[in-house]
């Protein structure tokens, strides 16, 4: 399976913070925002990842992440010249995906949960069509909403409904088999001229091949697209890391624990970040199996 991180857009809700930089490069506590969706794809077992952003912001991502080889990944980059909807990422990334299934994740989403890695890998293994991940929220009218029937089966997806029939928001993580590339190319743009991800998901739903995974309790999902939500996500990460003594979305640790790099590779990364830095000291503890 290939992975796509969609990190485009202009970040207007976060201005002036995003006047000269991508919102996905802003810090969520002690790491760039883009680390969080990248870590999710890595935990799902995905090692070939395409990052899509705007022409002016791609150099910043390249400088930060490089080709991914130090993490045992293969990172590629592609330009989205204008915001044309989430489903447009499948068109931009079509050549990269090739004949493989894919995972699409939004660059401003933070996921966390002890069981999340095993859930992700399990869903990747049994993918048939489309899998969306729902999360209960207090304000579902702000999101795409998953409507369920008997036994929690997905029966409809509504885009920002005035009167939601469910409190399950559709998160910014999607799994698709390869036919999604063709379906995305066949979408009719909305009145805003965008290719809507909800329309793509409904195509699979009409075929009976759309599956909902309710993340529910035990998992946290946050987006970081506004000043308040960015601050809240940072505080969330800070509290957990300080309380538990572990790091969230530490790409070096994820790569090591997933077997993408070995002891030698982690030692090299420790040398690069500096063994006396906070991150370096943490990675030394990971290497010594002290946590």
PDB file of C-alpha atoms in Angstrom:
ATOM      1  CA  UNK A   1       0.000   0.000   0.000  1.00  0.00           C
ATOM      2  CA  UNK A   2       1.166   3.527  -0.829  1.00  0.00           C
ATOM      3  CA  UNK A   3       0.496   6.546   1.370  1.00  0.00           C
ATOM      4  CA  UNK A   4      -0.393  10.132   0.505  1.00  0.00           C
ATOM      5  CA  UNK A   5      -0.161  13.095   2.867  1.00  0.00           C
ATOM      6  CA  UNK A   6      -2.152  16.070   1.617  1.00  0.00           C
ATOM      7  CA  UNK A   7      -0.383  19.150   2.951  1.00  0.00           C
ATOM      8  CA  UNK A   8      -1.534  21.830   0.542  1.00  0.00           C
ATOM      9  CA  UNK A   9      -3.927  24.718   0.973  1.00  0.00           C
ATOM     10  CA  UNK A  10      -3.275  28.248   2.112  1.00  0.00           C
ATOM     11  CA  UNK A  11      -4.033  27.910   5.825  1.00  0.00           C
ATOM     12  CA  UNK A  12      -6.131  31.075   5.844  1.00  0.00           C
ATOM     13  CA  UNK A  13      -7.695  30.316   9.236  1.00  0.00           C
ATOM     14  CA  UNK A  14      -4.234  30.371  10.818  1.00  0.00           C
ATOM     15  CA  UNK A  15      -2.996  33.665   9.398  1.00  0.00           C
ATOM     16  CA  UNK A  16      -0.729  35.508  10.090  1.00  0.00           C
ATOM     17  CA  UNK A  17       1.062  32.309  11.241  1.00  0.00           C
ATOM     18  CA  UNK A  18       0.785  30.913   7.722  1.00  0.00           C
ATOM     19  CA  UNK A  19       1.659  34.070   5.810  1.00  0.00           C
ATOM     20  CA  UNK A  20       5.129  32.808   4.937  1.00  0.00           C
ATOM     21  CA  UNK A  21       4.991  29.101   5.793  1.00  0.00           C
ATOM     22  CA  UNK A  22       2.756  26.069   5.413  1.00  0.00           C
ATOM     23  CA  UNK A  23       0.513  25.358   8.377  1.00  0.00           C
ATOM     24  CA  UNK A  24       1.747  21.759   8.199  1.00  0.00           C
ATOM     25  CA  UNK A  25       5.216  22.966   9.186  1.00  0.00           C
ATOM     26  CA  UNK A  26       3.943  24.776  12.275  1.00  0.00           C
ATOM     27  CA  UNK A  27       4.752  23.135  15.624  1.00  0.00           C
ATOM     28  CA  UNK A  28       2.294  20.959  17.482  1.00  0.00           C
ATOM     29  CA  UNK A  29       4.076  21.170  20.830  1.00  0.00           C
ATOM     30  CA  UNK A  30       7.603  19.923  20.025  1.00  0.00           C
ATOM     31  CA  UNK A  31       7.290  18.579  16.477  1.00  0.00           C
ATOM     32  CA  UNK A  32       6.216  19.889  13.079  1.00  0.00           C
ATOM     33  CA  UNK A  33       2.557  19.219  12.391  1.00  0.00           C
ATOM     34  CA  UNK A  34       3.356  16.987   9.413  1.00  0.00           C
ATOM     35  CA  UNK A  35       5.136  14.487  11.688  1.00  0.00           C
ATOM     36  CA  UNK A  36       1.798  13.374  13.125  1.00  0.00           C
ATOM     37  CA  UNK A  37       0.102  12.144   9.908  1.00  0.00           C
ATOM     38  CA  UNK A  38       3.416  10.728   8.695  1.00  0.00           C
ATOM     39  CA  UNK A  39       3.718   8.663  11.865  1.00  0.00           C
ATOM     40  CA  UNK A  40       0.195   7.295  11.348  1.00  0.00           C
ATOM     41  CA  UNK A  41       1.064   6.006   7.876  1.00  0.00           C
ATOM     42  CA  UNK A  42       4.305   4.513   9.212  1.00  0.00           C
ATOM     43  CA  UNK A  43       2.445   2.748  12.022  1.00  0.00           C
ATOM     44  CA  UNK A  44       0.079   1.316   9.416  1.00  0.00           C
ATOM     45  CA  UNK A  45       3.061  -0.369   7.788  1.00  0.00           C
ATOM     46  CA  UNK A  46       3.365   2.049   4.873  1.00  0.00           C
ATOM     47  CA  UNK A  47       6.872   2.964   3.765  1.00  0.00           C
ATOM     48  CA  UNK A  48       6.319   4.592   0.353  1.00  0.00           C
ATOM     49  CA  UNK A  49       4.716   7.982   0.892  1.00  0.00           C
ATOM     50  CA  UNK A  50       3.908  10.944  -1.338  1.00  0.00           C
ATOM     51  CA  UNK A  51       3.619  14.406   0.186  1.00  0.00           C
ATOM     52  CA  UNK A  52       1.499  16.867  -1.796  1.00  0.00           C
ATOM     53  CA  UNK A  53       1.802  20.593  -1.185  1.00  0.00           C
ATOM     54  CA  UNK A  54       1.917  23.945  -2.932  1.00  0.00           C
ATOM     55  CA  UNK A  55       4.843  25.045  -5.134  1.00  0.00           C
ATOM     56  CA  UNK A  56       6.042  27.616  -2.607  1.00  0.00           C
ATOM     57  CA  UNK A  57       5.956  25.233   0.375  1.00  0.00           C
ATOM     58  CA  UNK A  58       7.395  22.017  -1.067  1.00  0.00           C
ATOM     59  CA  UNK A  59      11.036  23.139  -0.576  1.00  0.00           C
ATOM     60  CA  UNK A  60      10.398  23.422   3.160  1.00  0.00           C
ATOM     61  CA  UNK A  61       9.109  19.847   3.342  1.00  0.00           C
ATOM     62  CA  UNK A  62      12.051  18.579   1.297  1.00  0.00           C
ATOM     63  CA  UNK A  63      14.483  20.350   3.610  1.00  0.00           C
ATOM     64  CA  UNK A  64      12.761  18.866   6.673  1.00  0.00           C
ATOM     65  CA  UNK A  65      12.207  15.294   5.508  1.00  0.00           C
ATOM     66  CA  UNK A  66      14.528  14.648   2.581  1.00  0.00           C
ATOM     67  CA  UNK A  67      13.998  11.401   0.711  1.00  0.00           C
ATOM     68  CA  UNK A  68      13.032   9.524   3.873  1.00  0.00           C
ATOM     69  CA  UNK A  69      15.909   7.050   3.615  1.00  0.00           C
ATOM     70  CA  UNK A  70      17.234   7.857   7.081  1.00  0.00           C
ATOM     71  CA  UNK A  71      13.898   6.564   8.416  1.00  0.00           C
ATOM     72  CA  UNK A  72      13.751   3.559   6.124  1.00  0.00           C
ATOM     73  CA  UNK A  73      11.114   5.270   3.966  1.00  0.00           C
ATOM     74  CA  UNK A  74      10.809   6.341   0.348  1.00  0.00           C
ATOM     75  CA  UNK A  75       9.390   9.857   0.325  1.00  0.00           C
ATOM     76  CA  UNK A  76       8.251  11.539  -2.876  1.00  0.00           C
ATOM     77  CA  UNK A  77       6.806  14.997  -3.472  1.00  0.00           C
ATOM     78  CA  UNK A  78       4.192  16.446  -5.812  1.00  0.00           C
ATOM     79  CA  UNK A  79       2.691  19.872  -6.425  1.00  0.00           C
ATOM     80  CA  UNK A  80      -0.962  20.826  -6.135  1.00  0.00           C
ATOM     81  CA  UNK A  81      -1.098  24.213  -7.800  1.00  0.00           C
ATOM     82  CA  UNK A  82      -4.502  25.166  -6.378  1.00  0.00           C
ATOM     83  CA  UNK A  83      -6.930  23.768  -3.767  1.00  0.00           C
ATOM     84  CA  UNK A  84      -9.178  21.534  -5.878  1.00  0.00           C
ATOM     85  CA  UNK A  85     -10.669  19.351  -3.154  1.00  0.00           C
ATOM     86  CA  UNK A  86      -9.381  16.399  -1.180  1.00  0.00           C
ATOM     87  CA  UNK A  87     -10.163  13.846  -3.877  1.00  0.00           C
ATOM     88  CA  UNK A  88      -7.873  15.758  -6.245  1.00  0.00           C
ATOM     89  CA  UNK A  89      -4.976  14.262  -4.279  1.00  0.00           C
ATOM     90  CA  UNK A  90      -5.719  10.937  -5.975  1.00  0.00           C
ATOM     91  CA  UNK A  91      -5.319  12.548  -9.385  1.00  0.00           C
ATOM     92  CA  UNK A  92      -2.108  14.330  -8.404  1.00  0.00           C
ATOM     93  CA  UNK A  93      -0.762  11.132  -6.877  1.00  0.00           C
ATOM     94  CA  UNK A  94      -2.024   8.703  -9.504  1.00  0.00           C
ATOM     95  CA  UNK A  95       1.357   7.987 -11.106  1.00  0.00           C
ATOM     96  CA  UNK A  96       2.956   7.510  -7.695  1.00  0.00           C
ATOM     97  CA  UNK A  97       0.259   5.084  -6.533  1.00  0.00           C
ATOM     98  CA  UNK A  98       0.435   3.006  -9.712  1.00  0.00           C
ATOM     99  CA  UNK A  99      -1.493  -0.256  -9.306  1.00  0.00           C
ATOM    100  CA  UNK A 100      -1.394  -0.305  -5.499  1.00  0.00           C
ATOM    101  CA  UNK A 101      -4.064   0.455  -2.902  1.00  0.00           C
ATOM    102  CA  UNK A 102      -3.564   3.678  -1.004  1.00  0.00           C
ATOM    103  CA  UNK A 103      -4.041   5.505   2.254  1.00  0.00           C
ATOM    104  CA  UNK A 104      -4.829   9.213   2.164  1.00  0.00           C
ATOM    105  CA  UNK A 105      -4.360  11.324   5.279  1.00  0.00           C
ATOM    106  CA  UNK A 106      -4.770  15.047   5.792  1.00  0.00           C
ATOM    107  CA  UNK A 107      -1.649  16.836   6.943  1.00  0.00           C
ATOM    108  CA  UNK A 108      -3.372  18.665   9.809  1.00  0.00           C
ATOM    109  CA  UNK A 109      -4.858  15.615  11.571  1.00  0.00           C
ATOM    110  CA  UNK A 110      -3.507  14.179  14.825  1.00  0.00           C
ATOM    111  CA  UNK A 111      -4.405  10.613  15.820  1.00  0.00           C
ATOM    112  CA  UNK A 112      -3.382   8.913  19.036  1.00  0.00           C
ATOM    113  CA  UNK A 113      -4.317   5.673  20.754  1.00  0.00           C
ATOM    114  CA  UNK A 114      -2.659   2.602  22.213  1.00  0.00           C
ATOM    115  CA  UNK A 115      -4.552   0.215  19.928  1.00  0.00           C
ATOM    116  CA  UNK A 116      -4.413   2.471  16.867  1.00  0.00           C
ATOM    117  CA  UNK A 117      -1.399   0.836  15.159  1.00  0.00           C
ATOM    118  CA  UNK A 118      -2.935  -2.642  15.298  1.00  0.00           C
ATOM    119  CA  UNK A 119      -6.307  -1.299  14.139  1.00  0.00           C
ATOM    120  CA  UNK A 120      -4.676   0.410  11.164  1.00  0.00           C
ATOM    121  CA  UNK A 121      -2.670  -2.629  10.107  1.00  0.00           C
ATOM    122  CA  UNK A 122      -5.727  -4.853  10.459  1.00  0.00           C
ATOM    123  CA  UNK A 123      -7.813  -2.539   8.264  1.00  0.00           C
ATOM    124  CA  UNK A 124      -5.064  -2.324   5.651  1.00  0.00           C
ATOM    125  CA  UNK A 125      -4.985  -6.109   5.509  1.00  0.00           C
ATOM    126  CA  UNK A 126      -8.709  -6.542   4.898  1.00  0.00           C
ATOM    127  CA  UNK A 127      -9.366  -3.523   2.685  1.00  0.00           C
ATOM    128  CA  UNK A 128     -12.065  -4.071   0.080  1.00  0.00           C
ATOM    129  CA  UNK A 129     -13.149  -0.821  -1.542  1.00  0.00           C
ATOM    130  CA  UNK A 130     -13.064   2.082   0.872  1.00  0.00           C
ATOM    131  CA  UNK A 131     -12.539   2.385   4.613  1.00  0.00           C
ATOM    132  CA  UNK A 132     -13.323   5.577   6.515  1.00  0.00           C
ATOM    133  CA  UNK A 133     -12.653   6.237  10.187  1.00  0.00           C
ATOM    134  CA  UNK A 134     -15.357   7.819  12.317  1.00  0.00           C
ATOM    135  CA  UNK A 135     -14.931   9.658  15.586  1.00  0.00           C
ATOM    136  CA  UNK A 136     -17.686  10.925  17.925  1.00  0.00           C
ATOM    137  CA  UNK A 137     -17.713  14.706  18.278  1.00  0.00           C
ATOM    138  CA  UNK A 138     -19.903  17.278  20.005  1.00  0.00           C
ATOM    139  CA  UNK A 139     -20.290  19.420  16.863  1.00  0.00           C
ATOM    140  CA  UNK A 140     -20.804  17.016  13.928  1.00  0.00           C
ATOM    141  CA  UNK A 141     -22.334  19.748  11.765  1.00  0.00           C
ATOM    142  CA  UNK A 142     -18.777  20.981  11.106  1.00  0.00           C
ATOM    143  CA  UNK A 143     -17.731  17.742   9.431  1.00  0.00           C
ATOM    144  CA  UNK A 144     -18.664  15.028   7.033  1.00  0.00           C
ATOM    145  CA  UNK A 145     -20.928  12.795   9.098  1.00  0.00           C
ATOM    146  CA  UNK A 146     -21.146   8.995   8.974  1.00  0.00           C
ATOM    147  CA  UNK A 147     -24.697   7.692   9.345  1.00  0.00           C
ATOM    148  CA  UNK A 148     -24.977   4.125  10.588  1.00  0.00           C
ATOM    149  CA  UNK A 149     -27.681   1.485  10.553  1.00  0.00           C
ATOM    150  CA  UNK A 150     -27.911  -1.924  12.174  1.00  0.00           C
ATOM    151  CA  UNK A 151     -24.748  -3.221  13.836  1.00  0.00           C
ATOM    152  CA  UNK A 152     -23.000   0.079  13.103  1.00  0.00           C
ATOM    153  CA  UNK A 153     -22.936  -0.504   9.354  1.00  0.00           C
ATOM    154  CA  UNK A 154     -22.327   2.609   7.259  1.00  0.00           C
ATOM    155  CA  UNK A 155     -25.463   3.623   5.349  1.00  0.00           C
ATOM    156  CA  UNK A 156     -24.801   7.253   4.379  1.00  0.00           C
ATOM    157  CA  UNK A 157     -22.273  10.090   4.536  1.00  0.00           C
ATOM    158  CA  UNK A 158     -23.527  13.663   4.838  1.00  0.00           C
ATOM    159  CA  UNK A 159     -21.317  16.677   4.242  1.00  0.00           C
ATOM    160  CA  UNK A 160     -21.684  19.270   7.043  1.00  0.00           C
ATOM    161  CA  UNK A 161     -25.421  18.654   7.568  1.00  0.00           C
ATOM    162  CA  UNK A 162     -27.492  21.301   9.330  1.00  0.00           C
ATOM    163  CA  UNK A 163     -29.225  18.530  11.284  1.00  0.00           C
ATOM    164  CA  UNK A 164     -26.777  15.654  11.662  1.00  0.00           C
ATOM    165  CA  UNK A 165     -28.239  12.150  11.960  1.00  0.00           C
ATOM    166  CA  UNK A 166     -25.149  11.011  13.831  1.00  0.00           C
ATOM    167  CA  UNK A 167     -22.363  12.404  15.975  1.00  0.00           C
ATOM    168  CA  UNK A 168     -19.723  10.446  14.060  1.00  0.00           C
ATOM    169  CA  UNK A 169     -17.409  12.771  12.158  1.00  0.00           C
ATOM    170  CA  UNK A 170     -15.501  11.296   9.245  1.00  0.00           C
ATOM    171  CA  UNK A 171     -11.852  11.886  10.064  1.00  0.00           C
ATOM    172  CA  UNK A 172      -9.121  12.843   7.639  1.00  0.00           C
ATOM    173  CA  UNK A 173      -7.866   9.286   7.096  1.00  0.00           C
ATOM    174  CA  UNK A 174      -9.085   7.114   4.212  1.00  0.00           C
ATOM    175  CA  UNK A 175      -8.093   3.737   2.771  1.00  0.00           C
ATOM    176  CA  UNK A 176      -8.881   2.891  -0.867  1.00  0.00           C
ATOM    177  CA  UNK A 177      -8.279   0.086  -3.272  1.00  0.00           C
ATOM    178  CA  UNK A 178      -6.819   1.089  -6.600  1.00  0.00           C
ATOM    179  CA  UNK A 179     -10.121   1.644  -8.409  1.00  0.00           C
ATOM    180  CA  UNK A 180     -10.412   4.874  -6.398  1.00  0.00           C
ATOM    181  CA  UNK A 181      -8.015   6.501  -8.849  1.00  0.00           C
ATOM    182  CA  UNK A 182     -10.472   5.946 -11.692  1.00  0.00           C
ATOM    183  CA  UNK A 183     -13.460   6.962  -9.578  1.00  0.00           C
ATOM    184  CA  UNK A 184     -11.732  10.210  -8.585  1.00  0.00           C
ATOM    185  CA  UNK A 185     -11.100  11.012 -12.256  1.00  0.00           C
ATOM    186  CA  UNK A 186     -14.800  10.521 -12.950  1.00  0.00           C
ATOM    187  CA  UNK A 187     -16.038  12.876 -10.218  1.00  0.00           C
ATOM    188  CA  UNK A 188     -18.011  15.975 -11.128  1.00  0.00           C
ATOM    189  CA  UNK A 189     -16.601  19.106  -9.469  1.00  0.00           C
ATOM    190  CA  UNK A 190     -18.781  20.774  -6.851  1.00  0.00           C
ATOM    191  CA  UNK A 191     -20.152  24.298  -7.155  1.00  0.00           C
ATOM    192  CA  UNK A 192     -16.841  25.449  -5.669  1.00  0.00           C
ATOM    193  CA  UNK A 193     -14.970  23.670  -8.447  1.00  0.00           C
ATOM    194  CA  UNK A 194     -13.595  21.018  -6.079  1.00  0.00           C
ATOM    195  CA  UNK A 195     -13.527  17.226  -6.188  1.00  0.00           C
ATOM    196  CA  UNK A 196     -15.249  16.264  -2.954  1.00  0.00           C
ATOM    197  CA  UNK A 197     -13.977  13.297  -0.960  1.00  0.00           C
ATOM    198  CA  UNK A 198     -17.530  12.638   0.259  1.00  0.00           C
ATOM    199  CA  UNK A 199     -18.666  12.087  -3.336  1.00  0.00           C
ATOM    200  CA  UNK A 200     -15.864   9.576  -3.824  1.00  0.00           C
ATOM    201  CA  UNK A 201     -16.782   7.747  -0.630  1.00  0.00           C
ATOM    202  CA  UNK A 202     -20.441   7.658  -1.637  1.00  0.00           C
ATOM    203  CA  UNK A 203     -19.466   5.939  -4.881  1.00  0.00           C
ATOM    204  CA  UNK A 204     -18.066   3.062  -2.868  1.00  0.00           C
ATOM    205  CA  UNK A 205     -21.040   3.202  -0.505  1.00  0.00           C
ATOM    206  CA  UNK A 206     -23.456   2.797  -3.418  1.00  0.00           C
ATOM    207  CA  UNK A 207     -21.557  -0.360  -4.405  1.00  0.00           C
ATOM    208  CA  UNK A 208     -21.730  -1.740  -0.876  1.00  0.00           C
ATOM    209  CA  UNK A 209     -17.943  -1.483  -0.541  1.00  0.00           C
ATOM    210  CA  UNK A 210     -17.554   1.306   2.019  1.00  0.00           C
ATOM    211  CA  UNK A 211     -16.625   0.326   5.555  1.00  0.00           C
ATOM    212  CA  UNK A 212     -16.750   2.466   8.693  1.00  0.00           C
ATOM    213  CA  UNK A 213     -14.346   1.999  11.582  1.00  0.00           C
ATOM    214  CA  UNK A 214     -15.549   3.780  14.709  1.00  0.00           C
ATOM    215  CA  UNK A 215     -12.432   4.834  16.589  1.00  0.00           C
ATOM    216  CA  UNK A 216     -14.491   5.795  19.629  1.00  0.00           C
ATOM    217  CA  UNK A 217     -13.149   5.775  23.170  1.00  0.00           C
ATOM    218  CA  UNK A 218      -9.512   4.995  23.714  1.00  0.00           C
ATOM    219  CA  UNK A 219      -8.452   6.979  20.662  1.00  0.00           C
ATOM    220  CA  UNK A 220      -7.990  10.712  20.203  1.00  0.00           C
ATOM    221  CA  UNK A 221      -8.506  12.557  16.930  1.00  0.00           C
ATOM    222  CA  UNK A 222      -7.781  16.264  16.608  1.00  0.00           C
ATOM    223  CA  UNK A 223      -7.478  18.606  13.676  1.00  0.00           C
ATOM    224  CA  UNK A 224      -5.234  21.640  13.899  1.00  0.00           C
ATOM    225  CA  UNK A 225      -6.668  24.051  11.364  1.00  0.00           C
ATOM    226  CA  UNK A 226      -7.533  26.951  13.695  1.00  0.00           C
ATOM    227  CA  UNK A 227      -5.540  28.787  16.382  1.00  0.00           C
ATOM    228  CA  UNK A 228      -7.651  27.230  19.138  1.00  0.00           C
ATOM    229  CA  UNK A 229      -7.418  23.674  17.793  1.00  0.00           C
ATOM    230  CA  UNK A 230      -3.683  24.058  17.155  1.00  0.00           C
ATOM    231  CA  UNK A 231      -3.148  25.157  20.750  1.00  0.00           C
ATOM    232  CA  UNK A 232      -5.388  22.385  22.103  1.00  0.00           C
ATOM    233  CA  UNK A 233      -3.507  19.741  20.130  1.00  0.00           C
ATOM    234  CA  UNK A 234      -0.192  21.046  21.429  1.00  0.00           C
ATOM    235  CA  UNK A 235      -1.398  20.961  25.036  1.00  0.00           C
ATOM    236  CA  UNK A 236      -2.778  17.442  24.497  1.00  0.00           C
ATOM    237  CA  UNK A 237       0.597  16.199  23.259  1.00  0.00           C
ATOM    238  CA  UNK A 238       2.461  18.041  26.002  1.00  0.00           C
ATOM    239  CA  UNK A 239       0.353  16.561  28.803  1.00  0.00           C
ATOM    240  CA  UNK A 240       0.675  13.004  27.533  1.00  0.00           C
ATOM    241  CA  UNK A 241       4.389  13.220  26.887  1.00  0.00           C
ATOM    242  CA  UNK A 242       5.159  14.799  30.261  1.00  0.00           C
ATOM    243  CA  UNK A 243       2.905  12.400  32.134  1.00  0.00           C
ATOM    244  CA  UNK A 244       3.959   9.177  30.423  1.00  0.00           C
ATOM    245  CA  UNK A 245       7.552   9.962  29.555  1.00  0.00           C
ATOM    246  CA  UNK A 246       7.063   8.910  25.937  1.00  0.00           C
ATOM    247  CA  UNK A 247       6.915  10.909  22.734  1.00  0.00           C
ATOM    248  CA  UNK A 248       4.045  11.042  20.251  1.00  0.00           C
ATOM    249  CA  UNK A 249       4.884  11.014  16.527  1.00  0.00           C
ATOM    250  CA  UNK A 250       8.631  10.703  17.056  1.00  0.00           C
ATOM    251  CA  UNK A 251       9.443   9.517  13.534  1.00  0.00           C
ATOM    252  CA  UNK A 252      12.826   8.082  14.510  1.00  0.00           C
ATOM    253  CA  UNK A 253      11.275   5.960  17.249  1.00  0.00           C
ATOM    254  CA  UNK A 254       8.430   4.803  15.016  1.00  0.00           C
ATOM    255  CA  UNK A 255      10.886   3.794  12.309  1.00  0.00           C
ATOM    256  CA  UNK A 256      12.929   1.836  14.843  1.00  0.00           C
ATOM    257  CA  UNK A 257      10.016   0.077  16.503  1.00  0.00           C
ATOM    258  CA  UNK A 258       8.501  -0.813  13.117  1.00  0.00           C
ATOM    259  CA  UNK A 259      11.786  -2.348  12.008  1.00  0.00           C
ATOM    260  CA  UNK A 260      12.368   0.181   9.223  1.00  0.00           C
ATOM    261  CA  UNK A 261      15.798   0.940  10.705  1.00  0.00           C
ATOM    262  CA  UNK A 262      18.046  -1.147  12.949  1.00  0.00           C
ATOM    263  CA  UNK A 263      20.177  -0.296  15.984  1.00  0.00           C
ATOM    264  CA  UNK A 264      22.906   1.109  13.762  1.00  0.00           C
ATOM    265  CA  UNK A 265      20.403   3.311  11.947  1.00  0.00           C
ATOM    266  CA  UNK A 266      19.009   4.666  15.201  1.00  0.00           C
ATOM    267  CA  UNK A 267      22.507   5.396  16.490  1.00  0.00           C
ATOM    268  CA  UNK A 268      23.174   7.389  13.351  1.00  0.00           C
ATOM    269  CA  UNK A 269      19.981   9.390  13.896  1.00  0.00           C
ATOM    270  CA  UNK A 270      20.966  10.051  17.498  1.00  0.00           C
ATOM    271  CA  UNK A 271      24.250  11.433  16.219  1.00  0.00           C
ATOM    272  CA  UNK A 272      22.414  13.670  13.756  1.00  0.00           C
ATOM    273  CA  UNK A 273      19.985  15.165  16.292  1.00  0.00           C
ATOM    274  CA  UNK A 274      22.637  15.350  19.004  1.00  0.00           C
ATOM    275  CA  UNK A 275      22.771  12.981  21.992  1.00  0.00           C
ATOM    276  CA  UNK A 276      22.573  15.855  24.491  1.00  0.00           C
ATOM    277  CA  UNK A 277      19.357  17.311  23.039  1.00  0.00           C
ATOM    278  CA  UNK A 278      16.018  16.359  24.540  1.00  0.00           C
ATOM    279  CA  UNK A 279      15.175  14.343  21.435  1.00  0.00           C
ATOM    280  CA  UNK A 280      18.591  12.689  21.420  1.00  0.00           C
ATOM    281  CA  UNK A 281      18.358  11.694  25.073  1.00  0.00           C
ATOM    282  CA  UNK A 282      14.922  10.218  24.427  1.00  0.00           C
ATOM    283  CA  UNK A 283      16.183   8.166  21.476  1.00  0.00           C
ATOM    284  CA  UNK A 284      19.077   6.889  23.604  1.00  0.00           C
ATOM    285  CA  UNK A 285      16.508   5.611  26.093  1.00  0.00           C
ATOM    286  CA  UNK A 286      14.590   3.952  23.258  1.00  0.00           C
ATOM    287  CA  UNK A 287      17.779   2.300  22.033  1.00  0.00           C
ATOM    288  CA  UNK A 288      18.618   1.067  25.517  1.00  0.00           C
ATOM    289  CA  UNK A 289      15.055  -0.256  25.939  1.00  0.00           C
ATOM    290  CA  UNK A 290      14.652   1.843  29.078  1.00  0.00           C
ATOM    291  CA  UNK A 291      11.022   2.701  28.224  1.00  0.00           C
TER     292      UNK A 291
END
